[in-house]
XYZ file of C-alpha atoms in Angstrom:
750
model
C -12.160 -32.314 -34.283
C -13.842 -29.040 -33.398
C -15.578 -28.454 -30.079
C -17.973 -25.549 -30.246
C -20.515 -23.817 -27.988
C -21.982 -21.981 -30.977
C -24.899 -24.425 -31.278
C -27.848 -22.198 -32.231
C -27.845 -23.128 -35.922
C -27.748 -26.825 -35.006
C -30.736 -26.914 -32.614
C -34.494 -26.615 -32.771
C -37.257 -26.826 -30.180
C -39.462 -29.843 -29.840
C -42.443 -27.750 -30.921
C -40.742 -26.520 -34.090
C -42.267 -27.656 -37.359
C -40.538 -30.027 -39.749
C -40.414 -27.197 -42.297
C -38.248 -25.195 -39.853
C -36.104 -28.267 -39.245
C -35.489 -28.754 -42.947
C -34.577 -25.102 -43.356
C -31.998 -25.330 -40.573
C -30.504 -28.587 -41.902
C -30.170 -26.981 -45.310
C -28.464 -23.873 -43.835
C -26.106 -25.464 -41.350
C -24.811 -28.094 -43.851
C -24.295 -30.524 -40.965
C -27.114 -32.844 -42.041
C -28.410 -32.986 -38.502
C -30.458 -30.980 -36.023
C -30.616 -31.595 -32.252
C -33.967 -31.251 -30.594
C -34.060 -29.494 -27.226
C -36.739 -28.551 -24.712
C -37.542 -24.940 -23.956
C -35.024 -25.165 -21.137
C -32.287 -26.500 -23.389
C -32.409 -30.204 -22.436
C -31.401 -32.574 -25.230
C -34.368 -34.629 -26.294
C -33.251 -36.168 -29.613
C -31.866 -35.594 -33.037
C -33.208 -35.382 -36.581
C -30.934 -36.385 -39.445
C -31.503 -36.770 -43.165
C -32.066 -40.438 -42.444
C -34.658 -39.746 -39.778
C -36.625 -37.608 -42.202
C -36.494 -40.271 -44.933
C -37.677 -42.862 -42.394
C -40.574 -40.599 -41.349
C -41.582 -39.982 -44.978
C -41.768 -43.676 -45.699
C -43.703 -44.462 -42.535
C -46.195 -41.583 -42.341
C -49.674 -42.020 -43.724
C -50.337 -38.313 -44.113
C -47.605 -35.983 -45.472
C -47.699 -32.881 -43.298
C -44.526 -30.827 -43.129
C -45.954 -28.846 -40.259
C -45.639 -31.901 -38.034
C -43.722 -31.112 -34.855
C -40.054 -32.005 -34.516
C -40.714 -34.253 -31.520
C -42.798 -36.499 -33.700
C -39.935 -37.069 -36.145
C -36.866 -37.047 -33.922
C -34.727 -40.005 -32.841
C -34.856 -39.952 -29.062
C -31.991 -42.484 -28.751
C -29.417 -39.935 -29.786
C -25.723 -40.763 -29.002
C -24.432 -38.231 -26.450
C -21.490 -37.673 -24.145
C -20.835 -35.453 -21.157
C -18.895 -32.193 -21.249
C -15.260 -32.643 -20.428
C -15.051 -36.246 -21.656
C -11.637 -37.376 -22.990
C -11.288 -36.757 -26.723
C -10.419 -40.397 -27.355
C -13.982 -41.319 -26.234
C -15.410 -38.863 -28.801
C -13.109 -40.289 -31.468
C -14.642 -43.751 -30.896
C -18.047 -42.414 -31.880
C -16.524 -40.705 -34.897
C -15.015 -44.023 -35.991
C -18.494 -45.551 -35.572
C -19.685 -43.307 -38.378
C -21.009 -40.313 -36.403
C -19.967 -36.891 -37.700
C -21.363 -34.722 -34.861
C -21.548 -35.620 -31.145
C -23.664 -33.621 -28.652
C -22.059 -32.929 -25.242
C -24.432 -32.374 -22.329
C -24.013 -31.363 -18.650
C -25.255 -33.352 -15.673
C -28.710 -31.895 -16.136
C -28.811 -33.170 -19.784
C -28.634 -29.586 -21.124
C -26.984 -29.395 -24.545
C -23.743 -27.399 -24.029
C -21.339 -28.233 -26.849
C -21.073 -30.034 -30.155
C -18.080 -32.008 -31.363
C -17.535 -32.100 -35.139
C -15.240 -34.662 -36.761
C -14.665 -32.901 -40.044
C -14.006 -29.447 -38.689
C -10.792 -28.102 -37.092
C -10.385 -25.826 -34.129
C -10.384 -25.729 -30.371
C -11.325 -23.600 -27.392
C -9.118 -21.406 -25.240
C -11.274 -21.112 -22.122
C -14.695 -20.032 -23.591
C -13.236 -18.625 -26.809
C -13.624 -20.690 -29.900
C -10.757 -20.584 -32.411
C -11.739 -21.964 -35.783
C -12.310 -20.858 -39.366
C -15.939 -20.029 -38.576
C -15.244 -17.959 -35.451
C -14.093 -14.336 -35.243
C -10.325 -14.027 -35.300
C -8.534 -14.368 -31.966
C -6.628 -11.072 -31.420
C -3.535 -11.105 -29.284
C -1.959 -7.931 -27.863
C 1.735 -8.896 -27.436
C 3.078 -6.986 -24.515
C 6.208 -9.149 -24.226
C 8.873 -7.161 -22.478
C 7.496 -3.756 -23.520
C 6.757 -3.142 -19.858
C 10.455 -2.296 -19.491
C 10.633 -4.393 -16.339
C 8.038 -2.132 -14.593
C 5.039 -4.010 -13.184
C 2.956 -0.834 -13.146
C 3.645 -0.228 -16.879
C 2.735 -3.862 -17.519
C -0.659 -3.314 -15.896
C -1.106 -0.052 -17.783
C -0.538 -1.946 -21.053
C -3.142 -4.483 -19.951
C -5.617 -1.685 -19.439
C -4.905 -0.327 -22.962
C -5.417 -3.836 -24.414
C -8.726 -4.214 -22.586
C -9.854 -0.813 -23.927
C -9.028 -2.020 -27.438
C -11.269 -5.077 -26.906
C -8.605 -7.690 -27.724
C -9.088 -11.360 -26.820
C -5.774 -11.857 -25.092
C -2.706 -10.148 -23.610
C 0.570 -12.048 -23.951
C 3.800 -11.901 -22.083
C 7.097 -13.829 -22.110
C 8.828 -15.853 -19.386
C 12.513 -16.873 -19.365
C 14.796 -18.644 -17.015
C 17.973 -16.811 -18.015
C 20.234 -19.269 -16.196
C 18.834 -22.306 -18.028
C 18.131 -20.613 -21.367
C 21.434 -19.004 -22.280
C 24.936 -20.362 -22.192
C 27.141 -18.922 -19.443
C 23.900 -18.428 -17.407
C 22.949 -15.463 -19.474
C 25.995 -13.388 -18.646
C 26.778 -10.800 -21.283
C 29.910 -12.009 -23.025
C 31.897 -9.043 -24.348
C 33.276 -11.256 -27.117
C 29.756 -12.106 -28.414
C 28.340 -10.611 -31.557
C 26.818 -7.179 -31.185
C 23.242 -8.509 -31.723
C 23.568 -11.085 -29.017
C 25.069 -8.587 -26.633
C 22.245 -6.133 -27.314
C 19.529 -8.796 -26.743
C 21.078 -10.065 -23.546
C 21.502 -6.472 -22.341
C 17.801 -5.738 -22.894
C 16.697 -8.951 -21.213
C 18.876 -8.348 -18.175
C 17.355 -4.889 -17.717
C 13.704 -5.394 -18.635
C 12.653 -8.749 -17.195
C 9.817 -9.101 -14.693
C 10.251 -11.762 -12.060
C 7.991 -14.810 -12.247
C 6.072 -13.625 -9.219
C 5.538 -10.222 -10.858
C 4.404 -11.803 -14.106
C 1.887 -13.950 -12.198
C 0.589 -10.808 -10.486
C 0.065 -9.200 -13.920
C -1.673 -12.416 -15.174
C -4.070 -12.136 -12.226
C -4.608 -8.471 -12.999
C -5.494 -9.259 -16.581
C -8.072 -11.825 -15.456
C -9.516 -9.234 -13.035
C -9.836 -6.851 -15.984
C -11.654 -9.438 -18.026
C -8.993 -10.339 -20.591
C -7.238 -13.664 -21.046
C -3.536 -13.734 -20.155
C -1.182 -15.985 -22.164
C 2.530 -16.382 -22.127
C 5.454 -17.603 -24.222
C 7.664 -20.048 -22.286
C 11.193 -19.755 -23.620
C 12.357 -22.855 -21.730
C 10.964 -25.949 -20.018
C 11.571 -24.559 -16.566
C 9.356 -21.530 -17.389
C 6.757 -23.876 -18.872
C 6.595 -25.738 -15.549
C 6.065 -22.462 -13.724
C 3.247 -21.474 -16.085
C 1.622 -24.916 -15.805
C 1.654 -24.610 -12.011
C -0.093 -21.282 -12.415
C -2.718 -22.750 -14.702
C -2.079 -21.040 -18.012
C -4.944 -21.718 -20.453
C -2.788 -21.864 -23.677
C 0.689 -21.028 -24.893
C 2.541 -19.189 -27.628
C 5.660 -20.616 -29.214
C 8.089 -17.987 -30.475
C 9.571 -18.278 -33.978
C 12.914 -19.020 -32.357
C 11.499 -22.274 -30.907
C 9.537 -23.477 -33.934
C 12.132 -26.185 -34.540
C 12.711 -26.895 -30.848
C 11.007 -30.255 -30.697
C 11.812 -30.846 -27.081
C 9.954 -27.687 -25.988
C 7.110 -28.366 -28.496
C 6.626 -31.842 -27.109
C 6.595 -30.564 -23.521
C 3.975 -27.963 -24.397
C 1.895 -30.534 -26.255
C 2.028 -32.863 -23.279
C 0.277 -30.222 -21.126
C -2.849 -30.882 -23.239
C -3.190 -27.121 -23.840
C -3.602 -25.589 -27.296
C -0.862 -23.239 -28.554
C 0.120 -20.798 -31.301
C 3.321 -21.219 -33.249
C 5.045 -18.379 -35.130
C 6.857 -19.642 -38.242
C 9.385 -16.774 -38.639
C 12.942 -17.709 -39.524
C 11.860 -21.141 -40.757
C 11.980 -22.649 -44.229
C 9.003 -24.370 -45.772
C 10.731 -27.720 -45.292
C 11.182 -26.978 -41.586
C 7.534 -25.892 -41.314
C 6.358 -29.189 -42.845
C 8.680 -31.143 -40.566
C 7.449 -29.421 -37.454
C 3.788 -29.786 -38.453
C 4.305 -33.542 -39.037
C 5.896 -33.782 -35.626
C 2.973 -31.976 -33.943
C 0.395 -34.038 -35.839
C 2.108 -37.180 -34.512
C 1.687 -35.893 -30.960
C -1.984 -34.995 -31.467
C -1.398 -31.301 -30.684
C -3.969 -28.565 -30.996
C -2.153 -25.620 -32.624
C -2.385 -22.645 -34.967
C 0.467 -21.663 -37.321
C 1.164 -17.932 -37.433
C 2.722 -16.669 -40.610
C 5.520 -14.381 -39.483
C 8.604 -12.532 -40.702
C 11.046 -12.054 -37.827
C 12.548 -8.817 -38.963
C 12.106 -5.804 -36.718
C 10.497 -3.914 -38.438
C 9.621 -6.065 -41.451
C 9.751 -4.206 -44.780
C 6.429 -4.485 -46.579
C 8.156 -6.171 -49.518
C 9.147 -9.035 -47.198
C 5.743 -9.570 -45.486
C 4.623 -12.034 -48.229
C 1.066 -12.062 -46.835
C -0.264 -14.383 -49.589
C 1.878 -17.131 -48.064
C -0.918 -17.535 -45.531
C -2.966 -19.246 -48.281
C -0.093 -21.558 -49.136
C 0.708 -22.221 -45.507
C -2.842 -23.494 -45.023
C -2.742 -25.633 -48.176
C 0.556 -27.354 -47.401
C -0.190 -28.050 -43.720
C -4.003 -28.325 -43.480
C -3.725 -26.421 -40.222
C -5.461 -23.376 -38.898
C -3.409 -20.302 -39.777
C -2.978 -16.810 -38.463
C -0.640 -13.836 -38.661
C 1.952 -12.436 -36.292
C 3.205 -9.092 -37.584
C 6.349 -7.051 -37.106
C 5.697 -4.494 -39.825
C 4.692 -0.961 -38.966
C 0.989 0.015 -39.056
C -2.249 -1.924 -39.091
C -3.090 -2.499 -42.718
C -1.330 -5.899 -43.079
C -3.015 -7.704 -40.152
C -6.357 -6.316 -41.280
C -5.732 -7.629 -44.783
C -4.733 -11.011 -43.443
C -8.315 -11.618 -42.286
C -9.473 -11.746 -45.901
C -6.916 -14.528 -46.490
C -8.259 -16.660 -43.709
C -6.190 -15.664 -40.642
C -7.886 -17.029 -37.533
C -5.468 -15.431 -35.072
C -3.802 -12.013 -35.181
C -0.842 -11.012 -32.985
C 0.590 -7.479 -32.803
C 2.889 -5.812 -30.250
C 1.653 -3.047 -27.956
C 3.544 -0.154 -26.449
C 2.935 3.266 -24.938
C 5.901 4.845 -26.727
C 7.613 3.592 -29.916
C 10.787 5.449 -28.995
C 11.481 3.402 -25.830
C 14.600 1.236 -25.746
C 14.210 -2.131 -27.344
C 13.486 -3.515 -30.829
C 9.917 -4.526 -30.097
C 8.814 -0.947 -29.473
C 9.680 0.016 -33.075
C 7.205 -2.478 -34.429
C 4.549 -1.990 -31.785
C 1.204 -0.277 -32.008
C 0.179 2.593 -29.795
C -3.035 2.052 -27.786
C -5.151 4.124 -30.239
C -3.699 2.162 -33.183
C -4.423 -1.163 -31.542
C -8.015 -0.087 -30.844
C -8.461 0.989 -34.509
C -6.985 -2.260 -35.755
C -9.360 -4.351 -33.693
C -12.326 -2.243 -34.870
C -11.370 -2.591 -38.546
C -10.694 -6.385 -38.239
C -14.174 -6.865 -36.863
C -15.611 -4.785 -39.708
C -13.726 -6.798 -42.293
C -14.910 -10.065 -40.727
C -18.482 -8.885 -40.922
C -17.949 -7.790 -44.483
C -16.457 -11.083 -45.756
C -19.730 -12.975 -45.739
C -19.781 -16.475 -47.265
C -18.525 -18.144 -50.446
C -20.915 -21.045 -49.980
C -24.245 -19.335 -50.880
C -25.505 -17.738 -54.087
C -25.569 -13.943 -54.126
C -28.788 -12.418 -52.871
C -30.016 -8.809 -53.055
C -29.626 -7.346 -49.572
C -32.303 -5.285 -47.891
C -30.288 -2.126 -48.350
C -29.853 -2.865 -52.100
C -33.562 -3.430 -52.423
C -34.195 -0.012 -50.985
C -31.705 1.616 -53.395
C -32.955 -0.458 -56.332
C -36.373 1.122 -55.784
C -34.827 4.564 -56.095
C -31.919 4.195 -58.441
C -32.650 1.335 -60.851
C -34.876 1.497 -63.978
C -38.271 0.056 -64.834
C -40.432 -0.691 -67.787
C -42.924 2.139 -68.158
C -45.948 2.714 -70.452
C -45.273 5.305 -73.192
C -48.994 5.840 -73.569
C -52.261 4.678 -72.055
C -52.599 0.915 -72.503
C -56.188 -0.339 -72.487
C -57.511 -3.579 -71.052
C -57.222 -6.267 -73.702
C -54.541 -4.615 -75.804
C -51.543 -6.594 -76.929
C -48.393 -4.941 -75.477
C -45.956 -4.003 -78.249
C -42.419 -2.598 -78.076
C -43.477 0.927 -78.995
C -45.736 0.995 -75.884
C -42.811 0.507 -73.508
C -39.872 2.649 -72.455
C -37.159 2.288 -69.813
C -37.233 4.914 -67.065
C -36.197 5.449 -63.482
C -37.075 4.771 -60.685
C -36.875 1.017 -60.238
C -40.313 0.500 -58.757
C -41.702 -1.594 -61.587
C -40.664 -4.524 -63.816
C -36.920 -4.698 -64.357
C -35.723 -3.944 -67.933
C -34.357 -7.485 -68.421
C -37.981 -8.699 -68.619
C -38.802 -6.588 -71.657
C -38.975 -9.521 -74.108
C -41.176 -11.490 -71.656
C -43.608 -8.525 -71.545
C -43.887 -7.901 -75.264
C -46.815 -9.829 -76.773
C -48.764 -10.149 -73.551
C -52.428 -9.035 -73.403
C -53.048 -6.262 -70.873
C -55.451 -7.487 -68.184
C -55.782 -3.961 -66.724
C -55.822 -0.345 -67.821
C -52.278 1.024 -67.538
C -52.005 4.834 -67.581
C -49.319 6.681 -69.532
C -46.216 6.736 -67.327
C -47.479 3.785 -65.298
C -45.191 0.929 -64.299
C -45.468 -2.564 -65.722
C -45.225 -5.347 -63.136
C -44.492 -9.073 -63.058
C -48.223 -9.629 -62.845
C -48.512 -8.218 -66.358
C -46.507 -11.270 -67.490
C -47.782 -14.051 -65.221
C -51.259 -12.685 -64.285
C -52.570 -10.677 -61.416
C -53.716 -11.646 -57.982
C -57.100 -9.964 -57.802
C -58.426 -8.630 -54.497
C -61.673 -9.967 -53.124
C -63.521 -10.511 -49.872
C -61.514 -12.385 -47.222
C -62.555 -14.305 -44.125
C -60.695 -13.977 -40.848
C -61.723 -14.429 -37.231
C -60.234 -11.072 -36.251
C -60.363 -7.531 -37.679
C -58.015 -7.193 -40.655
C -56.785 -4.353 -42.831
C -53.938 -3.170 -44.999
C -51.580 -0.150 -44.988
C -52.686 2.842 -47.059
C -51.790 6.424 -47.839
C -54.320 9.230 -48.198
C -53.913 9.269 -51.930
C -54.562 5.526 -52.524
C -57.073 4.943 -49.689
C -60.135 4.622 -51.913
C -58.426 2.649 -54.663
C -57.120 0.100 -52.132
C -60.502 -0.117 -50.308
C -62.613 -0.705 -53.382
C -63.677 -4.295 -54.093
C -62.799 -5.848 -50.756
C -64.187 -6.221 -47.243
C -61.420 -4.704 -45.081
C -62.348 -3.973 -41.437
C -59.939 -1.096 -41.180
C -56.984 0.635 -42.792
C -53.658 1.735 -41.333
C -52.650 5.175 -42.580
C -48.887 5.246 -42.990
C -47.982 8.880 -42.591
C -45.043 10.503 -44.331
C -43.706 13.769 -43.070
C -45.429 15.491 -46.037
C -48.712 13.927 -44.931
C -48.377 15.896 -41.722
C -49.131 19.053 -43.680
C -52.154 17.685 -45.598
C -55.608 19.199 -45.107
C -57.718 16.150 -44.308
C -60.776 17.747 -45.993
C -58.977 17.379 -49.267
C -59.398 13.582 -48.867
C -62.389 13.069 -46.559
C -65.693 14.927 -46.546
C -68.034 12.737 -44.548
C -68.199 9.695 -42.345
C -66.224 6.668 -43.512
C -67.744 3.369 -42.544
C -64.546 1.592 -41.741
C -62.050 1.493 -38.933
C -58.594 3.045 -38.940
C -55.206 3.140 -37.269
C -52.185 5.398 -37.861
C -48.533 4.604 -38.296
C -46.461 7.549 -37.112
C -43.742 8.689 -39.462
C -40.331 7.295 -38.499
C -38.562 9.959 -40.512
C -39.755 13.527 -40.171
C -38.714 16.628 -42.102
C -35.067 17.641 -41.997
C -33.873 14.040 -41.458
C -35.350 13.796 -37.972
C -35.813 10.226 -36.882
C -38.179 9.958 -33.940
C -36.291 9.198 -30.705
C -38.069 9.631 -27.393
C -34.977 8.637 -25.396
C -32.374 10.807 -27.074
C -29.570 12.024 -24.835
C -29.744 15.355 -26.673
C -32.392 17.452 -24.840
C -33.100 19.519 -27.931
C -33.513 16.422 -30.130
C -35.743 14.753 -27.482
C -37.890 17.934 -27.217
C -38.380 17.973 -30.980
C -39.335 14.311 -31.035
C -42.023 14.944 -28.442
C -43.419 17.918 -30.363
C -43.599 15.877 -33.580
C -45.308 12.874 -31.931
C -47.837 15.243 -30.389
C -48.591 16.510 -33.896
C -49.231 12.916 -34.972
C -51.613 12.467 -32.067
C -53.499 15.612 -33.001
C -53.757 14.490 -36.638
C -55.100 11.127 -35.450
C -57.766 12.783 -33.371
C -58.767 14.866 -36.361
C -58.959 11.723 -38.525
C -61.233 10.174 -35.880
C -63.937 12.717 -36.900
C -64.115 11.018 -40.311
C -63.767 7.477 -38.868
C -65.984 7.611 -35.803
C -66.407 3.788 -35.605
C -62.889 3.525 -34.127
C -62.668 4.273 -30.422
C -59.199 5.349 -29.170
C -57.481 4.632 -32.482
C -54.066 2.932 -32.383
C -50.984 4.924 -33.281
C -48.049 2.679 -34.128
C -44.813 4.320 -32.958
C -41.156 3.459 -33.286
C -40.287 5.050 -29.995
C -36.499 5.252 -30.351
C -33.463 3.633 -28.929
C -31.432 3.277 -32.107
C -27.759 3.997 -32.429
C -25.707 4.238 -35.663
C -22.465 3.066 -34.043
C -23.335 -0.023 -32.082
C -25.426 -1.551 -29.288
C -25.397 0.472 -26.068
C -24.229 -0.812 -22.682
C -26.920 -2.985 -21.070
C -26.655 -0.870 -17.963
C -27.938 2.171 -19.877
C -31.137 0.589 -21.061
C -33.189 1.207 -17.894
C -32.489 4.900 -18.199
C -33.486 4.901 -21.844
C -36.763 3.140 -21.143
C -37.449 5.690 -18.397
C -36.861 8.552 -20.856
C -39.504 7.077 -23.187
C -41.906 6.649 -20.324
C -41.386 10.251 -19.217
C -41.773 11.564 -22.762
C -45.051 9.776 -23.341
C -46.371 10.854 -19.926
C -45.686 14.478 -20.912
C -47.894 14.286 -24.028
C -51.617 14.726 -24.351
C -52.703 11.249 -25.423
C -56.407 11.602 -24.733
C -58.486 9.636 -27.243
C -55.648 7.559 -28.768
C -53.806 4.357 -27.964
C -50.044 4.411 -28.357
C -48.739 1.049 -29.565
C -44.987 0.921 -29.508
C -43.701 -1.350 -32.227
C -41.438 -4.298 -31.440
C -38.101 -3.672 -33.183
C -35.386 -5.640 -34.958
C -31.725 -5.569 -33.934
C -30.607 -3.903 -37.214
C -33.332 -1.564 -38.494
C -33.098 0.384 -41.735
C -33.473 4.086 -41.606
C -33.024 6.644 -44.342
C -29.288 7.069 -44.185
C -28.463 3.428 -43.586
C -28.710 0.632 -41.140
C -28.365 1.107 -37.388
C -28.420 -0.805 -34.166
C -31.607 -0.990 -32.058
C -31.530 -1.384 -28.294
C -35.082 -1.055 -26.978
C -38.295 -2.989 -27.521
C -36.294 -5.817 -29.020
C -36.336 -8.230 -26.051
C -39.651 -9.698 -24.919
C -38.763 -9.596 -21.233
C -37.883 -5.884 -21.437
C -41.102 -5.179 -23.303
C -43.163 -6.903 -20.586
C -41.333 -4.954 -17.850
C -41.949 -1.628 -19.622
C -45.670 -2.357 -20.145
C -46.148 -3.349 -16.515
C -44.692 0.032 -15.474
C -46.705 1.890 -18.151
C -50.151 0.246 -18.321
C -51.616 2.834 -20.722
C -48.962 2.084 -23.402
C -49.545 -0.923 -25.557
C -47.580 -2.902 -28.122
C -47.766 -3.358 -31.890
C -46.288 -6.804 -32.403
C -44.363 -6.699 -35.677
C -43.692 -10.324 -36.539
C -40.992 -9.476 -39.098
C -39.094 -7.393 -36.602
C -39.378 -9.898 -33.814
C -38.452 -12.848 -36.033
C -35.195 -11.024 -36.925
C -34.511 -10.441 -33.255
C -35.127 -14.106 -32.487
C -32.780 -15.128 -35.310
C -30.059 -12.843 -34.022
C -30.280 -13.635 -30.342
C -31.285 -17.294 -30.614
C -34.767 -16.884 -29.151
C -37.867 -18.814 -30.051
C -40.483 -16.619 -31.800
C -43.449 -18.529 -30.322
C -42.091 -18.073 -26.808
C -41.491 -14.385 -27.618
C -45.075 -13.875 -28.754
C -46.462 -15.711 -25.724
C -44.654 -13.326 -23.414
C -45.838 -10.053 -25.026
C -49.298 -11.243 -26.086
C -51.219 -9.654 -23.220
C -49.978 -6.195 -24.258
C -50.653 -6.475 -28.019
C -53.367 -4.213 -29.397
C -52.189 -4.277 -33.063
C -50.384 -6.797 -35.229
C -48.120 -6.489 -38.231
C -48.097 -10.024 -39.643
C -45.321 -10.450 -42.127
C -42.361 -12.635 -42.848
C -38.594 -12.131 -42.340
C -35.383 -13.758 -43.305
C -32.165 -13.790 -41.293
C -31.334 -10.815 -39.080
C -32.222 -7.948 -41.432
C -34.377 -9.376 -44.236
C -37.464 -7.357 -43.425
C -41.055 -7.498 -44.762
C -40.404 -10.191 -47.401
C -43.202 -12.118 -49.137
C -45.148 -14.143 -46.603
C -44.161 -17.783 -46.693
C -40.698 -17.082 -48.152
C -38.910 -16.497 -44.877
C -38.271 -17.940 -41.422
C -41.669 -17.509 -39.687
C -43.651 -20.682 -38.865
C -47.053 -19.277 -39.742
C -49.200 -22.272 -38.786
C -47.743 -22.261 -35.252
C -47.918 -18.477 -35.059
C -51.538 -18.159 -36.206
C -52.548 -20.924 -33.804
C -50.930 -19.078 -30.957
C -52.489 -15.706 -31.967
C -55.900 -17.268 -32.196
C -55.425 -18.409 -28.632
C -53.813 -15.335 -27.085
C -54.893 -12.371 -29.313
C -58.107 -13.516 -30.873
C -59.702 -10.082 -31.207
C -56.523 -8.107 -31.989
C -56.557 -6.433 -35.385
C -53.772 -7.065 -37.984
C -52.371 -5.912 -41.295
C -49.961 -7.757 -43.572
C -47.151 -5.163 -43.686
C -45.426 -6.477 -46.788
C -42.590 -4.271 -48.027
C -43.728 -2.468 -51.231
C -47.022 -4.383 -50.978
C -48.918 -1.292 -52.179
C -47.566 -1.620 -55.678
C -49.937 -2.460 -58.512
C -53.000 -1.649 -56.486
C -51.857 -3.395 -53.358
C -51.081 -6.715 -54.999
C -48.562 -7.692 -52.301
C -51.240 -7.256 -49.636
C -53.751 -9.404 -51.422
C -51.219 -12.197 -51.902
C -50.389 -12.026 -48.222
C -54.060 -12.113 -47.196
C -54.660 -15.160 -49.423
C -51.746 -16.954 -47.765
C -52.888 -16.105 -44.278
C -56.480 -17.003 -45.083
C -55.287 -20.459 -46.263
C -53.425 -20.908 -42.947
C -56.442 -19.662 -41.015
C -58.789 -22.127 -42.701
C -56.726 -25.227 -41.766
């Protein structure tokens, strides 16, 4: 059984559509979704069977029906903290997943029958959770409580999950009360000598445990004897570690199991037969444990690590597995993650030359920090072996630039049959992929294709032709100066949004416009300016910040000049990505207020007369030229509202794709997000998204519930203008935009 608080992928709101429910059921592979209120109260469940029941009973098939209309409100539930035997009874009754609620009926945890794992405090340990990283301090404190606390500080700085110590009752543990027998073997003499010198008293250890908790890291301990276990139980230790030396000590293992706490077992110095025997013993006791593959040589030669045994250890035991390492360096524990290690343990010291065998195999603080960092990167990079490969957003960007396309060798006239000698394969990859060559040959051209022009999928399956559209709000599409008239021709757009590149900043507008244009306009400020400058109005670098302000002022001036040619638009909107990105990670929450203030100060320092700044809502992981980064500002609806209240002249461009990705990442509801920011929206980018960084995909192919969204926008932002900002929608005469407008028009007409 697995108890987990990671419930986001298993829940939906009562106002979610059945389409969204089906998507989640398909993705979470649990065959069930739990329906909650906006405050997280459990209202019901929807299983495959509930959906089949609804399909057979409904008179009108509408997949946009709300979850609350389909759910089973008599869902079986238990309260958090209930004895596991009570949960097991429901499992035996045929239920695979049991919701656990608090006294207020809020859904807190889920119990899964067919998954393994457990919690140590609030930290889930399972195959689907990040690995649990233990900094083993052991006796590397040299019997000095101050050094022990210093090592805790280093472990906290490395961002480990746990600091671990050891407790022994020397009198009970060793024969002759732990006295160093001069007739004993050298190894035993050396070990007893170290222990006699470098032990902390139980009271000192407890003081260090409390210090670790104060510093925000979980303390654990290895009890080497039952008397020490009793002391740790009286303290309230959350979990335990069993040393390799005690892996076959059934008396101690049973005593630890009887505490009801989970524990980690190192398997060093044990044969496979002994491992199987111990696992069978623990299974019989109903223990929650993880097996740590381990070689108890100090240090372990790399030839003896046998890391692939992790795979076999899992196969022969069916248990969760991890790795406890005594080799030098950090490469082996990092590699163990790829083999399925759910727990990593490595020793920590401040000086590898100190007396004692553990120091020789220990990591220095900087090494531990680097190990944790690389483990988290590997975990993120592992992905999933349960889904087909998809082209990532970054690959799509590079495919546009690096791949090849089918290109016209000569002018191809409307009505001509396309033959092989008309087509060549050239870079970049902005047109039809070369593998569609045979599908293209023999088709009749339904458009004039210039020499060097790309062929598109529409040349095979037929084009979506632009026309007049009907919306109850102003609508437009993105354009560039060079394709403005081509895009505009043959349709009834209310306005266009000029997406400026840094080269467009140098353009003489009279080269493109000579008189009054009878259409509205908006401007999208460049995100990337010349010399790789990404706009950032809250940069900590004064020179970079000053340059960003100068560049945005230039955009404002260009917009005012454009307004001479588009006089129908009063105070034209300028869509701005104001800044707040970081290439290395999310910033400390405490720094956000200062960053927002920098943006406020920067905008107040500019001449914004005659324009409306609309700061775009942002995703958590935006793509810039140069790669993906982390975004910190204008991601959260509550923060956006607070900023706009303090800066009433600054408005918002609600980018649905960006905000959908934020909601996916943080577990927010998009409809609630839009409701919060609606009063500040003056411009809308309506487009779909998938996951946490699948941006601007074809509308209807992603995660956005468009019927619910458009209903809300009609209520809250009825007069606000919008564009469908589909990625690469401008190709083939704006084909992606026309497809998006057709889709949205069909939603709008329902």
